[in-house]
Amino acid sequence: MSSDLVGDVVWIAYKCILLIAESLETCITQPSRQKDSKQDLLVLIDGPFSPSLAAFQHFMKRLPGAKVIVDLTVAGYSNLANALIPCASDTESIQRRALLTSLCKLSLPSWGDSDDGIPLEDHHILCLEELFGIIHRHRDALKKDWYIILCTLEYLSRLPISSPSLSESTLRKSSFISSCLARLSQFTTCLSDDSLECFVSSLADVSAIQS
């Protein structure tokens, strides 16, 4: 089988995975589904969730400079998040944590590394933009997973967000990321009492690690 044919097959398969994620969001968020229990909806998500997330991670790590792939994959993360997180808002969801951990890792140039000199690239900024979008849309459904988000933002605060390696359009988005980071304390006034408690507890855990 020629390499071109293999590439075509892989691309078609990946497009199918992206469409499944998009369809999940459409199916679960439509008004007629509001009467279904969250547990029933989670069962619907359970089958395609893990392979979809694995595919998203693989393509982002292998092709971070391919704009079409990155744009479609970030949209896939958004679809999965919008389908999953509202259904898992009452529980400590392994799937929610896996999704957020995956996106957070893709948002930084290094993970678990003290090297602050690696610049952010376009795909990092796009992942960060989606991460802040998820925080905004699902702020009261993140539970203890605020911890992984705050770890990511703490590391981000030590990095120069603007970088010569960014494209012109992504450079504009980096200003948005900086402003979101600066307004995080103000944003907490929008949290419910339960979410604020989870946020403060997670912040204390992050601070304890740093001290």
Tab-separated table of C-alpha atoms in Angstrom:
chain	number	residue	atom	x	y	z
A	1	MET	CA	0.000	0.000	0.000
A	2	SER	CA	1.466	3.390	-1.005
A	3	SER	CA	2.241	6.029	1.588
A	4	ASP	CA	-0.226	8.428	-0.095
A	5	LEU	CA	-3.029	5.886	0.243
A	6	VAL	CA	-2.154	5.237	3.881
A	7	GLY	CA	-2.217	8.984	4.514
A	8	ASP	CA	-5.643	9.276	2.884
A	9	VAL	CA	-7.022	6.424	4.998
A	10	VAL	CA	-5.641	7.913	8.211
A	11	TRP	CA	-7.065	11.344	7.357
A	12	ILE	CA	-10.522	9.908	6.606
A	13	ALA	CA	-10.467	7.906	9.845
A	14	TYR	CA	-9.485	10.962	11.845
A	15	LYS	CA	-12.221	13.042	10.229
A	16	CYS	CA	-14.706	10.355	11.302
A	17	ILE	CA	-13.480	10.625	14.913
A	18	LEU	CA	-13.834	14.407	14.808
A	19	LEU	CA	-17.369	14.068	13.441
A	20	ILE	CA	-18.269	11.617	16.207
A	21	ALA	CA	-17.138	14.147	18.832
A	22	GLU	CA	-19.120	16.893	17.117
A	23	SER	CA	-22.185	14.653	16.907
A	24	LEU	CA	-21.903	13.781	20.606
A	25	GLU	CA	-22.061	17.446	21.552
A	26	THR	CA	-25.007	18.052	19.214
A	27	CYS	CA	-26.873	14.997	20.477
A	28	ILE	CA	-26.350	15.577	24.186
A	29	THR	CA	-26.968	19.324	24.234
A	30	GLN	CA	-30.173	19.314	22.190
A	31	PRO	CA	-33.289	20.324	24.215
A	32	SER	CA	-34.993	16.943	23.828
A	33	ARG	CA	-32.144	15.341	25.787
A	34	GLN	CA	-32.644	17.534	28.850
A	35	LYS	CA	-35.143	15.037	30.288
A	36	ASP	CA	-32.586	12.203	30.168
A	37	SER	CA	-30.636	11.438	33.327
A	38	LYS	CA	-26.986	12.464	33.448
A	39	GLN	CA	-26.029	8.835	33.982
A	40	ASP	CA	-27.796	7.786	30.779
A	41	LEU	CA	-25.986	10.518	28.864
A	42	LEU	CA	-22.625	9.482	30.322
A	43	VAL	CA	-23.230	5.946	29.032
A	44	LEU	CA	-23.701	7.438	25.566
A	45	ILE	CA	-20.369	9.282	25.840
A	46	ASP	CA	-18.434	6.418	27.406
A	47	GLY	CA	-17.790	4.347	24.266
A	48	PRO	CA	-16.260	6.954	21.926
A	49	PHE	CA	-14.615	9.077	24.641
A	50	SER	CA	-11.306	7.255	25.235
A	51	PRO	CA	-10.417	6.501	21.581
A	52	SER	CA	-11.363	10.051	20.589
A	53	LEU	CA	-9.172	11.583	23.278
A	54	ALA	CA	-6.282	9.258	22.402
A	55	ALA	CA	-6.538	10.256	18.734
A	56	PHE	CA	-6.648	13.975	19.591
A	57	GLN	CA	-3.506	13.685	21.722
A	58	HIS	CA	-1.663	11.674	19.084
A	59	PHE	CA	-2.314	14.086	16.225
A	60	MET	CA	-1.550	17.171	18.320
A	61	LYS	CA	1.763	15.731	19.469
A	62	ARG	CA	2.784	14.431	16.051
A	63	LEU	CA	1.640	17.407	13.942
A	64	PRO	CA	1.728	20.544	16.121
A	65	GLY	CA	2.684	22.716	13.150
A	66	ALA	CA	-0.172	21.598	10.878
A	67	LYS	CA	-2.726	24.393	11.242
A	68	VAL	CA	-5.682	22.464	9.826
A	69	ILE	CA	-5.032	19.506	12.134
A	70	VAL	CA	-4.556	21.739	15.175
A	71	ASP	CA	-7.706	23.780	14.499
A	72	LEU	CA	-9.837	20.681	13.989
A	73	THR	CA	-8.386	18.943	17.033
A	74	VAL	CA	-8.934	21.915	19.343
A	75	ALA	CA	-12.528	21.986	18.093
A	76	GLY	CA	-12.712	18.269	18.924
A	77	TYR	CA	-11.605	18.968	22.495
A	78	SER	CA	-14.334	21.614	22.698
A	79	ASN	CA	-16.960	19.160	21.424
A	80	LEU	CA	-15.930	16.492	23.932
A	81	ALA	CA	-15.851	18.971	26.807
A	82	ASN	CA	-19.277	20.399	25.988
A	83	ALA	CA	-20.737	16.894	25.782
A	84	LEU	CA	-19.043	15.422	28.848
A	85	ILE	CA	-18.622	18.088	31.518
A	86	PRO	CA	-22.292	19.075	32.029
A	87	CYS	CA	-23.177	15.382	32.406
A	88	ALA	CA	-20.390	14.824	34.940
A	89	SER	CA	-21.015	17.986	36.968
A	90	ASP	CA	-22.251	16.050	40.019
A	91	THR	CA	-19.366	13.614	40.246
A	92	GLU	CA	-15.580	13.362	40.427
A	93	SER	CA	-15.265	12.166	36.841
A	94	ILE	CA	-12.194	10.272	35.644
A	95	GLN	CA	-13.076	11.225	32.079
A	96	ARG	CA	-13.321	14.932	32.878
A	97	ARG	CA	-9.942	14.816	34.584
A	98	ALA	CA	-8.413	12.935	31.640
A	99	LEU	CA	-9.747	15.478	29.150
A	100	LEU	CA	-8.572	18.495	31.150
A	101	THR	CA	-5.176	16.927	31.889
A	102	SER	CA	-4.667	16.181	28.203
A	103	LEU	CA	-5.574	19.713	27.131
A	104	CYS	CA	-3.475	21.275	29.894
A	105	LYS	CA	-0.412	19.276	28.867
A	106	LEU	CA	-0.856	20.357	25.264
A	107	SER	CA	-1.106	23.991	26.411
A	108	LEU	CA	2.467	24.137	27.712
A	109	PRO	CA	5.851	23.673	25.995
A	110	SER	CA	6.936	21.286	28.746
A	111	TRP	CA	5.205	19.405	31.534
A	112	GLY	CA	6.758	18.550	34.877
A	113	ASP	CA	9.923	20.363	33.817
A	114	SER	CA	11.459	23.416	35.485
A	115	ASP	CA	12.749	24.813	32.181
A	116	ASP	CA	10.951	28.156	31.797
A	117	GLY	CA	12.926	29.171	28.721
A	118	ILE	CA	10.957	27.199	26.108
A	119	PRO	CA	8.713	29.624	24.189
A	120	LEU	CA	5.034	29.068	23.530
A	121	GLU	CA	4.105	28.169	19.968
A	122	ASP	CA	0.863	28.611	18.034
A	123	HIS	CA	-0.680	25.305	19.092
A	124	HIS	CA	-0.023	26.080	22.767
A	125	ILE	CA	-1.911	29.374	22.490
A	126	LEU	CA	-4.858	27.732	20.729
A	127	CYS	CA	-5.053	25.043	23.422
A	128	LEU	CA	-4.884	27.705	26.137
A	129	GLU	CA	-7.653	29.653	24.437
A	130	GLU	CA	-9.851	26.550	24.490
A	131	LEU	CA	-8.894	25.832	28.102
A	132	PHE	CA	-10.060	29.293	29.154
A	133	GLY	CA	-13.201	28.737	27.094
A	134	ILE	CA	-13.933	25.544	29.018
A	135	ILE	CA	-13.286	27.322	32.318
A	136	HIS	CA	-15.740	30.049	31.338
A	137	ARG	CA	-18.475	27.728	30.050
A	138	HIS	CA	-18.223	25.057	32.738
A	139	ARG	CA	-16.862	26.971	35.729
A	140	ASP	CA	-19.294	25.382	38.198
A	141	ALA	CA	-18.796	21.819	36.965
A	142	LEU	CA	-15.024	21.394	37.332
A	143	LYS	CA	-15.009	20.170	40.953
A	144	LYS	CA	-11.544	19.109	42.173
A	145	ASP	CA	-10.198	19.278	38.627
A	146	TRP	CA	-9.542	22.954	39.318
A	147	TYR	CA	-6.268	21.580	40.655
A	148	ILE	CA	-4.878	20.506	37.267
A	149	ILE	CA	-6.048	23.800	35.749
A	150	LEU	CA	-4.394	25.892	38.451
A	151	CYS	CA	-1.152	23.904	38.158
A	152	THR	CA	-1.157	24.750	34.454
A	153	LEU	CA	-1.888	28.435	35.022
A	154	GLU	CA	0.771	28.665	37.731
A	155	TYR	CA	3.376	27.340	35.301
A	156	LEU	CA	2.028	29.613	32.560
A	157	SER	CA	2.471	32.646	34.829
A	158	ARG	CA	6.242	32.051	34.740
A	159	LEU	CA	6.424	32.022	30.942
A	160	PRO	CA	6.588	34.876	28.430
A	161	ILE	CA	3.253	34.361	26.673
A	162	SER	CA	4.169	36.460	23.640
A	163	SER	CA	6.914	34.971	21.512
A	164	PRO	CA	8.654	35.678	18.188
A	165	SER	CA	7.675	32.162	17.124
A	166	LEU	CA	3.961	33.024	17.143
A	167	SER	CA	2.089	33.841	13.947
A	168	GLU	CA	0.405	37.224	13.654
A	169	SER	CA	-3.097	35.894	14.375
A	170	THR	CA	-1.939	33.811	17.324
A	171	LEU	CA	0.046	36.740	18.715
A	172	ARG	CA	-3.258	38.611	19.069
A	173	LYS	CA	-4.740	35.624	20.871
A	174	SER	CA	-1.784	35.649	23.272
A	175	SER	CA	-2.897	39.074	24.499
A	176	PHE	CA	-6.295	37.567	25.266
A	177	ILE	CA	-4.607	34.752	27.218
A	178	SER	CA	-2.594	37.275	29.235
A	179	SER	CA	-5.716	39.268	30.108
A	180	CYS	CA	-7.595	36.102	31.158
A	181	LEU	CA	-4.728	35.134	33.427
A	182	ALA	CA	-4.620	38.618	34.956
A	183	ARG	CA	-8.384	38.594	35.615
A	184	LEU	CA	-8.552	35.149	37.207
A	185	SER	CA	-9.109	36.497	40.737
A	186	GLN	CA	-11.987	38.655	39.480
A	187	PHE	CA	-13.433	35.666	37.645
A	188	THR	CA	-13.801	33.739	40.903
A	189	THR	CA	-16.634	36.092	41.901
A	190	CYS	CA	-18.708	34.294	39.232
A	191	LEU	CA	-18.265	30.890	40.887
A	192	SER	CA	-20.941	29.186	42.942
A	193	ASP	CA	-20.202	28.576	46.629
A	194	ASP	CA	-19.347	24.915	45.993
A	195	SER	CA	-17.111	25.750	43.056
A	196	LEU	CA	-15.353	28.489	44.980
A	197	GLU	CA	-14.646	26.012	47.761
A	198	CYS	CA	-13.111	23.583	45.236
A	199	PHE	CA	-11.118	26.430	43.678
A	200	VAL	CA	-9.702	27.610	47.025
A	201	SER	CA	-8.885	24.062	48.119
A	202	SER	CA	-7.094	23.387	44.822
A	203	LEU	CA	-5.230	26.684	45.064
A	204	ALA	CA	-4.033	25.747	48.555
A	205	ASP	CA	-2.800	22.388	47.242
A	206	VAL	CA	-0.887	24.072	44.411
A	207	SER	CA	0.625	26.609	46.824
A	208	ALA	CA	1.697	23.800	49.177
A	209	ILE	CA	3.595	22.089	46.359
A	210	GLN	CA	5.329	25.317	45.345
A	211	SER	CA	6.447	26.195	48.901
